[in-house]
Coordinates of C-alpha atoms in Angstrom, one line a residue:
Chain D
M1 CA -25.7 -23.6 -12.1
S2 CA -25.7 -20.8 -9.5
F3 CA -26.3 -17.3 -10.7
L4 CA -23.6 -15.7 -8.6
V5 CA -20.5 -17.6 -7.6
L6 CA -17.9 -16.1 -5.2
N7 CA -14.8 -18.2 -5.4
Q8 CA -12.1 -17.9 -2.7
L9 CA -12.3 -14.2 -2.4
K10 CA -9.5 -12.6 -0.4
K11 CA -8.8 -9.0 0.6
A12 CA -6.3 -7.5 3.0
F13 CA -5.9 -3.9 4.2
G14 CA -2.3 -3.7 5.1
T15 CA -1.6 -6.7 7.4
A16 CA -5.3 -7.0 8.4
L17 CA -7.2 -9.7 6.6
A18 CA -10.6 -8.3 5.8
V19 CA -12.0 -11.2 3.7
D20 CA -10.5 -14.6 3.9
N21 CA -11.3 -17.4 1.5
F22 CA -14.9 -16.3 1.0
E23 CA -16.9 -19.0 -0.9
L24 CA -20.6 -18.6 -1.8
E25 CA -23.0 -19.6 -4.5
V26 CA -26.3 -17.7 -4.8
A27 CA -29.2 -19.0 -6.8
K28 CA -31.2 -16.8 -9.1
G29 CA -33.9 -14.9 -7.2
E30 CA -32.5 -15.7 -3.8
L31 CA -32.0 -13.2 -1.0
V32 CA -28.8 -13.9 0.9
T33 CA -27.9 -11.8 4.0
F34 CA -24.3 -11.2 5.2
L35 CA -24.6 -11.0 8.9
G36 CA -21.9 -10.2 11.4
P37 CA -20.5 -7.6 13.8
S38 CA -18.8 -4.5 12.5
G39 CA -15.4 -5.1 11.0
C40 CA -16.3 -8.7 10.1
G41 CA -15.7 -8.1 6.4
K42 CA -19.3 -8.2 5.3
S43 CA -19.4 -4.8 3.7
T44 CA -15.9 -5.3 2.1
T45 CA -17.2 -8.5 0.5
L46 CA -20.2 -6.6 -0.8
R47 CA -18.0 -3.8 -2.1
I48 CA -15.9 -6.3 -3.9
I49 CA -19.0 -7.8 -5.6
A50 CA -20.1 -4.3 -6.6
G51 CA -16.6 -3.5 -8.0
F52 CA -15.8 -0.7 -5.6
E53 CA -12.9 -2.7 -4.1
T54 CA -10.5 -5.0 -5.9
C55 CA -9.9 -8.4 -4.4
D56 CA -6.4 -9.7 -3.7
G57 CA -7.4 -13.2 -4.8
G58 CA -10.4 -15.3 -6.0
Q59 CA -13.0 -14.8 -8.7
I60 CA -16.5 -13.5 -9.1
W61 CA -18.8 -15.1 -11.6
M62 CA -22.2 -13.7 -12.4
N63 CA -24.6 -15.3 -14.9
Q64 CA -21.7 -17.5 -16.0
Q65 CA -19.4 -14.6 -16.8
E66 CA -16.4 -13.7 -14.9
I67 CA -16.7 -10.1 -13.6
T68 CA -13.8 -10.1 -11.2
H69 CA -12.0 -7.3 -13.1
L70 CA -14.9 -5.6 -14.7
P71 CA -15.2 -1.9 -13.7
A72 CA -18.2 -1.1 -11.3
N73 CA -20.0 0.9 -13.9
R74 CA -20.2 -2.0 -16.3
R75 CA -21.3 -4.8 -13.9
K76 CA -25.1 -4.0 -14.1
I77 CA -25.3 -4.4 -10.3
G78 CA -27.7 -2.1 -8.4
M79 CA -26.7 -0.8 -5.0
V80 CA -28.5 0.8 -2.1
F81 CA -26.4 2.6 0.5
Q82 CA -26.9 3.2 4.2
S83 CA -26.7 6.9 3.6
Y84 CA -29.3 6.8 0.7
A85 CA -26.7 8.6 -1.6
L86 CA -29.5 10.3 -3.5
F87 CA -28.2 12.9 -5.9
P88 CA -29.1 16.2 -4.2
N89 CA -29.3 18.2 -7.4
M90 CA -31.9 15.9 -9.0
T91 CA -35.6 15.4 -8.2
V92 CA -36.9 12.0 -7.1
A93 CA -38.0 11.2 -10.6
E94 CA -34.6 12.4 -12.1
N95 CA -32.8 10.2 -9.5
I96 CA -34.8 7.2 -10.5
G97 CA -34.3 7.9 -14.2
F98 CA -30.6 8.6 -14.0
G99 CA -29.5 5.0 -14.7
L100 CA -31.8 4.8 -17.7
K101 CA -30.5 8.1 -19.0
L102 CA -27.0 6.8 -18.8
A103 CA -28.1 3.6 -20.7
K104 CA -29.3 6.0 -23.4
E105 CA -32.9 5.0 -23.2
K106 CA -35.4 7.2 -25.0
P107 CA -37.3 9.8 -22.9
P108 CA -40.7 8.2 -23.2
I109 CA -39.3 4.9 -22.0
I110 CA -37.5 6.5 -19.1
K111 CA -40.7 8.3 -18.1
K112 CA -42.7 5.1 -18.3
R113 CA -40.2 3.1 -16.2
V114 CA -39.8 5.9 -13.6
N115 CA -43.6 6.0 -13.2
E116 CA -43.6 2.2 -12.8
M117 CA -40.9 2.5 -10.1
L118 CA -42.7 5.3 -8.3
S119 CA -45.8 3.2 -8.1
L120 CA -43.8 0.2 -6.9
I121 CA -42.6 2.2 -4.0
R122 CA -45.9 4.1 -3.7
L123 CA -44.3 7.6 -3.9
E124 CA -45.9 8.9 -7.1
V125 CA -46.8 12.2 -5.4
L126 CA -43.2 12.9 -4.5
A127 CA -41.8 12.7 -8.1
Q128 CA -40.9 16.3 -8.3
R129 CA -39.5 16.7 -4.8
Y130 CA -35.7 17.1 -4.1
P131 CA -34.0 14.7 -1.7
H132 CA -33.8 17.3 1.1
Q133 CA -37.6 17.6 0.9
I134 CA -38.4 13.9 1.8
S135 CA -38.0 11.8 4.9
G136 CA -35.3 9.1 5.5
G137 CA -37.7 6.2 4.9
Q138 CA -38.9 7.8 1.6
A139 CA -35.3 8.6 0.6
Q140 CA -34.3 4.9 1.0
R141 CA -37.4 3.8 -1.0
V142 CA -36.3 6.2 -3.8
A143 CA -32.8 4.8 -3.6
L144 CA -34.2 1.3 -4.0
A145 CA -36.3 2.4 -7.0
R146 CA -33.2 4.1 -8.5
A147 CA -31.1 0.9 -8.1
L148 CA -33.9 -1.2 -9.6
A149 CA -34.9 1.1 -12.5
P150 CA -32.2 0.0 -15.0
Q151 CA -33.1 -3.7 -14.3
P152 CA -29.8 -4.8 -12.8
Q153 CA -28.8 -8.4 -12.7
L154 CA -28.1 -8.3 -9.0
L155 CA -29.2 -6.0 -6.2
L156 CA -26.8 -5.2 -3.3
L157 CA -28.1 -3.5 -0.1
D158 CA -25.4 -2.2 2.3
E159 CA -27.1 -1.8 5.7
P160 CA -30.0 0.1 4.1
L161 CA -32.1 0.3 7.2
S162 CA -29.5 1.3 9.8
A163 CA -30.1 5.0 9.6
L164 CA -33.9 4.7 10.1
D165 CA -35.9 4.6 13.2
A166 CA -37.4 1.3 14.5
L167 CA -40.9 1.6 13.2
I168 CA -39.9 2.6 9.6
R169 CA -37.2 0.0 9.7
R170 CA -39.6 -2.8 10.2
S171 CA -42.1 -1.6 7.6
L172 CA -39.4 -0.9 5.0
R173 CA -37.9 -4.3 5.7
A174 CA -41.1 -6.0 4.8
E175 CA -41.5 -3.8 1.7
I176 CA -37.9 -4.6 0.5
R177 CA -38.7 -8.3 0.8
Q178 CA -42.0 -8.0 -1.0
I179 CA -40.5 -6.0 -3.9
Q180 CA -37.6 -8.4 -4.1
Q181 CA -39.9 -11.4 -4.4
Q182 CA -42.2 -9.6 -6.8
L183 CA -39.4 -8.8 -9.2
G184 CA -37.5 -12.1 -8.5
I185 CA -34.2 -10.2 -8.3
T186 CA -31.1 -11.9 -6.9
T187 CA -30.2 -9.9 -3.8
I188 CA -27.4 -9.6 -1.2
F189 CA -28.3 -7.8 1.9
V190 CA -25.6 -6.7 4.5
T191 CA -26.6 -6.1 8.1
H192 CA -25.4 -6.4 11.6
D193 CA -29.0 -6.7 12.9
Q194 CA -29.8 -10.4 13.4
E195 CA -33.6 -9.7 13.6
E196 CA -33.4 -8.1 10.1
A197 CA -31.4 -11.1 8.8
L198 CA -33.6 -13.7 10.3
S199 CA -36.8 -12.1 9.1
L200 CA -36.1 -11.4 5.4
S201 CA -33.4 -13.9 4.2
D202 CA -33.7 -17.0 2.2
R203 CA -30.2 -17.8 3.5
I204 CA -27.9 -16.1 6.0
V205 CA -24.1 -16.0 5.8
V206 CA -22.7 -15.4 9.3
M207 CA -19.3 -13.8 9.2
N208 CA -16.6 -13.1 11.7
Q209 CA -13.1 -11.7 11.3
G210 CA -13.3 -12.0 7.5
R211 CA -14.3 -15.6 7.5
I212 CA -17.6 -17.4 7.0
E213 CA -18.8 -19.0 10.2
Q214 CA -22.0 -20.6 8.9
I215 CA -24.3 -20.5 5.9
G216 CA -27.8 -21.6 6.3
T217 CA -31.5 -20.8 6.4
P218 CA -32.6 -18.5 9.2
F219 CA -34.2 -21.6 10.9
E220 CA -30.9 -23.5 10.7
I221 CA -28.8 -20.6 11.8
Y222 CA -31.0 -19.9 14.9
N223 CA -31.7 -23.4 15.9
Y224 CA -28.6 -25.4 14.7
P225 CA -25.6 -23.1 15.0
T226 CA -22.5 -24.9 14.1
T227 CA -19.9 -22.7 15.8
N228 CA -19.7 -21.0 19.2
F229 CA -19.6 -17.6 17.5
V230 CA -22.9 -18.2 15.6
A231 CA -24.6 -19.6 18.7
S232 CA -23.6 -16.6 20.8
F233 CA -24.1 -13.9 18.1
I234 CA -27.6 -14.9 17.1
G235 CA -30.4 -14.4 19.6
T236 CA -29.9 -14.1 23.4
L237 CA -28.1 -16.9 25.0
N238 CA -27.5 -17.8 28.6
M239 CA -23.9 -18.9 29.0
L240 CA -23.8 -21.2 32.0
P241 CA -20.6 -22.6 33.5
A242 CA -20.9 -26.4 34.1
R243 CA -18.8 -29.5 34.5
V244 CA -19.1 -32.8 32.8
T245 CA -20.0 -35.5 35.3
N246 CA -20.8 -38.5 33.0
A247 CA -19.8 -38.0 29.4
A248 CA -21.3 -41.2 28.2
K249 CA -24.8 -40.5 29.6
G250 CA -24.5 -36.8 28.7
E251 CA -24.8 -35.6 32.3
I252 CA -23.4 -32.4 33.6
N253 CA -23.3 -30.5 36.8
L254 CA -25.0 -27.1 36.6
G255 CA -25.0 -25.1 39.8
G256 CA -25.2 -28.2 42.0
H257 CA -28.0 -29.8 39.9
T258 CA -27.3 -32.8 37.7
V259 CA -28.8 -32.1 34.2
R260 CA -28.7 -34.0 31.0
V261 CA -27.9 -32.8 27.5
A262 CA -28.7 -34.8 24.3
G263 CA -26.4 -37.6 23.4
P264 CA -23.0 -38.6 24.8
L265 CA -20.5 -35.8 25.2
S266 CA -17.1 -35.8 23.4
Q267 CA -15.5 -34.1 26.4
S268 CA -14.1 -36.3 29.2
D269 CA -15.5 -36.3 32.7
N270 CA -14.7 -33.3 34.9
T271 CA -14.1 -31.0 31.9
E272 CA -15.3 -27.5 32.5
I273 CA -17.7 -26.5 29.8
T274 CA -20.3 -23.8 29.0
L275 CA -24.0 -24.8 28.6
A276 CA -25.7 -22.4 26.3
L277 CA -29.5 -22.1 26.7
R278 CA -31.9 -19.8 24.9
P279 CA -34.2 -17.8 27.2
E280 CA -37.3 -19.1 25.4
N281 CA -36.3 -22.7 26.1
L282 CA -36.6 -22.2 29.8
K283 CA -40.0 -22.6 31.6
I284 CA -41.2 -21.9 35.1
V285 CA -43.1 -25.0 36.1
E286 CA -45.3 -25.9 39.0
V287 CA -44.7 -29.7 39.1
E288 CA -43.0 -31.4 42.1
E289 CA -40.6 -33.5 40.0
E290 CA -36.9 -33.1 40.7
G291 CA -33.7 -33.8 38.7
L292 CA -34.2 -35.6 35.4
S293 CA -37.1 -36.9 33.3
A294 CA -37.0 -38.6 29.9
T295 CA -37.1 -35.3 28.0
E296 CA -36.8 -32.4 30.5
N297 CA -34.4 -31.1 33.1
F298 CA -35.6 -29.5 36.3
V299 CA -33.6 -27.1 38.4
H300 CA -34.3 -24.7 41.3
A301 CA -33.7 -21.0 40.8
K302 CA -34.4 -17.7 42.6
V303 CA -36.2 -14.8 40.8
K304 CA -34.1 -11.6 40.8
E305 CA -35.9 -9.2 38.4
V306 CA -38.9 -9.2 36.1
S307 CA -39.1 -6.9 33.1
L308 CA -41.9 -6.5 30.6
L309 CA -40.6 -6.2 27.0
G310 CA -44.0 -6.1 25.4
A311 CA -45.0 -9.5 23.9
V312 CA -42.4 -11.1 26.1
V313 CA -41.7 -11.0 29.8
R314 CA -38.0 -11.4 30.6
V315 CA -37.2 -12.9 34.0
R316 CA -33.7 -12.8 35.5
L317 CA -32.9 -15.6 37.8
S318 CA -30.0 -16.9 39.8
L319 CA -29.1 -20.6 39.8
A320 CA -26.7 -21.0 42.6
E321 CA -24.0 -18.4 41.6
V322 CA -25.1 -18.3 38.0
L323 CA -27.3 -15.6 36.5
L324 CA -29.7 -16.5 33.7
E325 CA -32.6 -15.1 31.7
L326 CA -35.9 -16.7 30.9
D327 CA -38.5 -15.4 28.4
M328 CA -42.2 -16.1 28.7
F329 CA -45.1 -14.9 26.5
N330 CA -47.1 -12.1 27.9
S331 CA -50.8 -12.5 28.3
R332 CA -53.5 -11.0 30.5
H333 CA -53.9 -14.1 32.5
L334 CA -50.2 -14.5 33.2
T335 CA -49.1 -14.5 36.9
L336 CA -45.8 -12.6 37.0
P337 CA -43.1 -14.2 39.1
V338 CA -42.2 -12.2 42.2
P339 CA -38.6 -11.1 42.7
G340 CA -37.1 -13.1 45.6
A341 CA -39.4 -16.1 45.1
E342 CA -38.0 -19.6 44.6
V343 CA -39.1 -21.2 41.4
K344 CA -38.6 -24.4 39.6
L345 CA -37.3 -24.2 36.0
S346 CA -37.5 -26.8 33.3
F347 CA -35.7 -27.1 29.9
P348 CA -35.7 -29.8 27.3
I349 CA -32.6 -32.0 27.3
D350 CA -32.0 -31.3 23.6
S351 CA -32.2 -27.5 23.9
G352 CA -28.8 -26.9 25.4
L353 CA -25.6 -26.3 23.4
I354 CA -22.3 -27.4 24.8
L355 CA -19.6 -24.7 24.1
T356 CA -16.0 -25.1 24.8
K357 CA -13.5 -22.5 23.5
P358 CA -14.8 -19.6 21.4
N359 CA -14.7 -19.9 17.6
T360 CA -14.6 -23.7 17.5
T361 CA -17.0 -25.9 15.8
I362 CA -19.7 -27.3 17.9
P363 CA -19.4 -31.2 18.0
Chain Z
M1 CA -38.7 33.0 17.8
R2 CA -39.0 36.3 19.7
K3 CA -35.3 36.3 20.3
I4 CA -34.4 36.3 16.6
T5 CA -36.6 39.3 15.8
Q6 CA -35.4 41.3 18.8
F7 CA -33.4 44.4 18.1
R8 CA -29.9 44.0 19.2
P9 CA -28.0 47.3 19.6
G10 CA -24.6 45.5 19.8
G11 CA -25.1 43.5 16.7
S12 CA -26.3 46.5 14.7
L13 CA -23.4 48.6 15.8
V14 CA -21.0 46.0 14.5
L15 CA -22.8 45.9 11.2
V16 CA -22.8 49.7 10.9
L17 CA -19.0 49.9 11.7
F18 CA -18.4 47.2 9.1
A19 CA -20.4 49.0 6.5
V20 CA -18.6 52.3 7.3
Y21 CA -15.2 50.6 7.1
M22 CA -16.0 49.1 3.7
L23 CA -17.9 51.9 2.1
V24 CA -16.0 55.1 3.2
P25 CA -12.9 54.5 1.0
L26 CA -15.1 53.6 -1.9
L27 CA -17.3 56.7 -1.5
A28 CA -14.3 58.9 -1.0
T29 CA -12.8 57.6 -4.2
L30 CA -16.1 58.2 -6.0
N31 CA -16.3 61.7 -4.6
F32 CA -12.7 62.4 -5.6
S33 CA -13.3 61.2 -9.1
L34 CA -16.3 63.4 -9.5
T35 CA -15.0 66.7 -8.0
L36 CA -12.7 69.4 -9.5
G37 CA -12.0 72.0 -6.8
E38 CA -15.5 72.9 -5.4
N39 CA -17.5 71.6 -8.3
Y40 CA -18.9 68.3 -9.3
T41 CA -17.9 67.2 -12.8
T42 CA -17.8 64.0 -14.9
V43 CA -14.8 65.3 -16.9
A44 CA -12.5 62.5 -15.6
Y45 CA -15.0 59.8 -16.8
E46 CA -15.5 61.6 -20.2
K47 CA -11.8 61.7 -20.8
L48 CA -11.4 58.0 -19.9
L49 CA -14.3 56.9 -22.1
R50 CA -12.7 58.6 -25.1
N51 CA -9.4 56.7 -24.5
E52 CA -9.3 53.6 -26.6
A53 CA -6.4 52.2 -24.5
L54 CA -8.8 51.8 -21.6
F55 CA -11.1 49.4 -23.5
E56 CA -8.1 47.5 -24.8
A57 CA -6.6 47.1 -21.2
L58 CA -10.1 46.2 -19.9
W59 CA -10.5 43.6 -22.6
H60 CA -7.1 42.2 -21.8
S61 CA -7.8 41.9 -18.1
L62 CA -11.3 40.3 -18.6
L63 CA -9.8 37.8 -21.0
L64 CA -6.9 37.1 -18.6
A65 CA -9.2 36.7 -15.6
T66 CA -11.6 34.4 -17.5
L67 CA -8.8 32.2 -18.8
T68 CA -7.3 32.1 -15.3
V69 CA -10.6 30.9 -13.8
L70 CA -11.0 28.3 -16.5
G71 CA -7.4 27.1 -16.2
S72 CA -7.6 26.9 -12.4
L73 CA -10.9 25.0 -12.6
I74 CA -9.5 22.5 -15.1
L75 CA -6.4 22.0 -13.0
T76 CA -7.9 22.0 -9.5
L77 CA -11.3 20.3 -9.8
P78 CA -10.3 16.9 -11.2
T79 CA -7.1 16.9 -9.1
L80 CA -9.0 17.4 -5.8
Y81 CA -11.8 15.0 -6.8
W82 CA -9.2 12.3 -7.6
V83 CA -7.2 13.0 -4.4
Q84 CA -10.4 12.9 -2.3
L85 CA -11.5 9.6 -3.8
K86 CA -8.3 7.7 -4.3
L87 CA -5.3 9.4 -2.8
P88 CA -6.3 11.1 0.5
Q89 CA -2.7 10.7 1.7
A90 CA -1.6 13.3 -0.9
K91 CA -3.8 16.0 0.6
P92 CA -1.2 17.5 2.9
L93 CA 1.3 17.8 0.1
L94 CA -1.3 19.6 -2.0
E95 CA -2.0 21.9 0.8
F96 CA 1.6 22.8 1.1
F97 CA 1.8 23.6 -2.6
T98 CA -1.2 25.9 -2.3
L99 CA 0.5 27.8 0.5
L100 CA 3.6 28.5 -1.6
P101 CA 2.1 31.5 -3.5
F102 CA 1.5 33.2 -0.1
I103 CA 5.0 32.6 1.0
V104 CA 6.9 33.7 -2.1
P105 CA 6.6 37.5 -2.7
P106 CA 5.3 38.5 -6.2
I107 CA 8.6 40.3 -7.0
V108 CA 10.6 37.2 -6.2
M109 CA 8.2 35.0 -8.2
A110 CA 8.3 37.4 -11.1
L111 CA 12.1 37.3 -11.2
G112 CA 12.1 33.5 -11.0
L113 CA 9.6 33.2 -13.8
I114 CA 11.5 35.7 -16.0
R115 CA 14.7 33.6 -15.5
I116 CA 13.0 30.3 -16.4
Y117 CA 10.7 31.4 -19.2
S118 CA 13.0 34.0 -21.0
S119 CA 14.6 31.2 -22.9
G120 CA 14.5 27.4 -23.1
P121 CA 11.6 25.3 -24.4
F122 CA 9.0 27.8 -23.3
P123 CA 10.1 31.4 -24.0
I124 CA 6.9 33.0 -23.0
T125 CA 8.1 36.0 -20.9
G126 CA 6.5 39.2 -22.2
T127 CA 3.4 37.3 -23.6
P128 CA -0.1 37.1 -22.1
Q129 CA 0.4 33.3 -21.7
I130 CA 2.9 33.7 -18.9
L131 CA 0.3 35.9 -17.0
V132 CA -2.4 33.2 -17.3
F133 CA -0.1 30.5 -15.9
S134 CA 1.4 32.7 -13.1
Y135 CA -2.1 34.0 -12.1
M136 CA -3.3 30.4 -11.9
M137 CA -0.4 29.7 -9.6
V138 CA -1.0 32.8 -7.4
S139 CA -4.7 32.2 -7.2
L140 CA -4.4 28.5 -6.6
P141 CA -5.2 28.8 -2.8
F142 CA -8.5 30.5 -3.4
M143 CA -9.7 27.9 -5.9
F144 CA -8.3 25.0 -3.9
R145 CA -9.9 26.0 -0.6
A146 CA -13.3 26.7 -2.1
I147 CA -13.5 23.4 -4.0
D148 CA -11.9 21.4 -1.3
N149 CA -14.5 22.7 1.2
A150 CA -17.3 22.0 -1.2
L151 CA -16.1 18.5 -1.9
Q152 CA -15.9 17.8 1.8
S153 CA -19.4 19.1 2.4
I154 CA -21.0 16.4 0.2
D155 CA -20.5 12.7 0.5
T156 CA -18.2 12.5 -2.6
H157 CA -17.3 8.9 -2.1
T158 CA -20.8 7.4 -1.8
L159 CA -22.3 9.7 -4.5
T160 CA -19.5 8.6 -6.9
E161 CA -20.2 4.9 -6.1
A162 CA -23.9 5.4 -6.5
A163 CA -23.3 6.9 -9.9
Q164 CA -20.9 4.1 -10.8
S165 CA -23.4 1.5 -9.9
L166 CA -25.9 3.1 -12.2
G167 CA -23.4 2.9 -15.1
A168 CA -21.6 6.3 -14.9
G169 CA -17.9 6.6 -15.7
T170 CA -15.6 9.2 -14.1
F171 CA -16.4 12.0 -16.5
T172 CA -20.1 11.4 -16.4
T173 CA -20.1 11.4 -12.6
L174 CA -18.2 14.7 -12.5
R175 CA -20.5 16.3 -15.1
Y176 CA -23.9 15.2 -13.7
I177 CA -23.3 14.6 -10.0
I178 CA -20.2 16.2 -8.5
I179 CA -20.0 19.5 -10.4
P180 CA -23.7 20.4 -9.9
N181 CA -23.5 19.6 -6.2
I182 CA -20.3 21.6 -5.5
L183 CA -21.4 24.5 -7.7
P184 CA -21.5 26.9 -4.7
G185 CA -17.8 26.2 -4.1
I186 CA -16.9 26.5 -7.8
V187 CA -18.8 29.8 -8.0
S188 CA -17.1 31.2 -4.9
G189 CA -13.6 30.0 -5.9
S190 CA -14.2 31.4 -9.4
L191 CA -15.2 34.8 -8.1
L192 CA -12.2 35.0 -5.9
V193 CA -9.8 34.0 -8.7
F194 CA -11.6 36.2 -11.2
S195 CA -11.4 39.3 -9.0
S196 CA -7.8 38.7 -7.9
A197 CA -6.7 38.2 -11.5
L198 CA -8.6 41.3 -12.6
A199 CA -6.8 43.4 -9.9
E200 CA -3.3 41.9 -10.1
F201 CA -0.6 44.5 -10.8
A202 CA 2.9 43.4 -9.7
L203 CA 3.3 40.3 -12.0
A204 CA 1.5 42.0 -14.9
N205 CA 3.8 45.0 -14.6
L206 CA 7.1 43.0 -14.3
L207 CA 6.4 40.1 -16.6
V208 CA 4.6 41.8 -19.5
G209 CA 4.4 45.5 -18.7
S210 CA 3.4 47.8 -21.6
A211 CA 3.8 45.0 -24.2
W212 CA 0.3 43.9 -23.4
T213 CA -1.3 46.4 -21.0
T214 CA -3.7 45.0 -18.4
F215 CA -6.3 47.1 -16.6
P216 CA -4.3 47.6 -13.3
V217 CA -1.2 48.5 -15.3
F218 CA -3.3 51.0 -17.3
V219 CA -4.7 52.4 -14.0
S220 CA -1.1 52.8 -12.7
N221 CA 0.0 54.6 -15.9
V222 CA -3.0 56.9 -15.8
G223 CA -2.6 57.5 -12.1
R224 CA 0.9 58.9 -12.6
A225 CA -0.5 61.6 -14.9
D226 CA -3.9 62.3 -13.4
G227 CA -5.1 61.1 -10.0
R228 CA -8.7 62.0 -10.7
Q229 CA -8.9 59.7 -13.7
A230 CA -7.2 56.9 -11.7
A231 CA -10.0 57.3 -9.1
A232 CA -12.6 57.1 -11.8
L233 CA -10.9 54.0 -13.1
A234 CA -11.0 52.4 -9.6
V235 CA -14.8 53.1 -9.4
I236 CA -15.2 51.6 -12.9
S237 CA -13.2 48.5 -12.0
F238 CA -15.3 48.1 -8.8
V239 CA -18.6 48.3 -10.8
I240 CA -17.2 45.7 -13.3
T241 CA -16.2 43.2 -10.6
W242 CA -19.5 43.7 -8.9
L243 CA -21.5 43.2 -12.1
V244 CA -19.5 40.0 -12.9
S245 CA -20.1 38.7 -9.4
I246 CA -23.8 39.3 -9.5
T247 CA -24.0 37.6 -12.9
I248 CA -22.2 34.5 -11.7
L249 CA -24.2 34.3 -8.5
W250 CA -27.5 34.8 -10.4
S251 CA -26.7 32.1 -13.0
A252 CA -25.6 29.7 -10.3
N253 CA -28.8 30.2 -8.3
R254 CA -30.8 29.1 -11.3
A255 CA -29.2 25.6 -11.1
P256 CA -31.9 23.0 -10.1
G257 CA -31.9 21.8 -6.5
Q258 CA -29.6 24.5 -5.3
N259 CA -31.0 26.9 -2.8
N260 CA -29.5 30.2 -1.6
I261 CA -26.1 29.8 -3.1
S262 CA -23.9 32.5 -1.6
L263 CA -20.3 33.2 -1.2
N264 CA -20.5 32.1 2.4
R265 CA -21.6 28.6 1.9

């Protein structure tokens, strides 16, 4: 049986529905991320699990016990906040030991456990510092250690990396994942940063307007989005207006070119649709082929702008009236496209997603 | 950095004027209390120190001020904490209540209190109790503002939730997290309440009078007979207030993690 079960959770603030029929089962030791734009209900759901908000309907089960109405301080759930929330009047060591002190552990046991936690986050030397004497990244590691010290059943992280700069964010992200796997603690991580979600989760719950859009592994979420929202929220996506020309053969008209998408289309001929293509699926090719091949589509486009993003070079192109982006890996031997040049693009026929209205399920 | 250490004549002049404005009346009072005609004498102080009624009045006022501070704290702190956490919409109402003592003149308040508390279930007119409760009312704005500002300067909400997630109940959170972190506000509020209760005259005179003489009432009684002794009393009361303030500030500064607590924070 699942370790954490969220059954039809509901929460409204006034007339606004913040969480709508939220259903999720989390296995022991799993790291699940709630991902979505601000206001999608991800933090509210987390706060309901923590016990800081009451829910209007539904149940929460943890370790086969219902905790829906248990006060927050009796749930044995550790929490890490975006603003660190370290107690300013206590040293790093006192902060970490606070939960154990409340659990009435004996001082030698508290001391031992605090030292274990300090070595886990590699901050032994800062034990006697006060929160205002340490950096943001260090403060968040202390907050993590403080949440883990009383050995909670569940760890909740509410956008823990949002207040940190990019470099520290990446290293701390890896550290959180490593500590989580080392301790095998069931964890829920809330973020609006898709890169964060994709890189550290076992599974991602994509949320929008209080509802779950899709639950899946990072690979599934990125490569097989099941709703328009997920497709457009995760990664960069070229949204290209097109028209169905032959639904049975899966052929569409894209800026004057006939291209093919995988399988027959459910839309009827002449329906206006949107073809969604990831920039990394597009390639600039040298071949003379035109139109269609068995696996690839070929189209003409004009280079507008080339920008170097580091490991990736992003090329903006125009395809008839439509603007689109293409990503290519950077290397020393790469010949950069020249703005103004005509190039030939190819993309696999199964790489495009057909979108109709927003927030509908992809067929 | 040069700019900070530069001598600024304008700034210094303001400071000197401020010091003169504050110190001249005090020094004049001290001078008056120590002179008899052309000669310096400590006779006013000697007479006072032989008067047992002084120590009794002083004890009454210190007790009254301490109880008022404690009462205000017990009433204001949990209320504001609760309102901040759970009932922010009640804040404007509370603010209105705290302004009332400023709007109602002490004489009107005293008459109202006498009317209500002379009979009925709480006949406490003429007892020290009525002074504690009325002082709590009068000094409410000082305690309210100080604690409210302090609570707003920390992230009360998140700190409370962090404490809860570690297993703390409301009382434990207040005791270990909130109070230590708003100590500067508690100290400054307590000092204001303490000194205003120590110096309050109108209510003490009208509600209790000579039945239980407080220090300001004693000063007024003495002043009618001997102005020099009254001046000496004013100096003594200043020294007492000053000593109490220094003690409270000093003890608060020893709290861990708190740097440079001052009245201005």
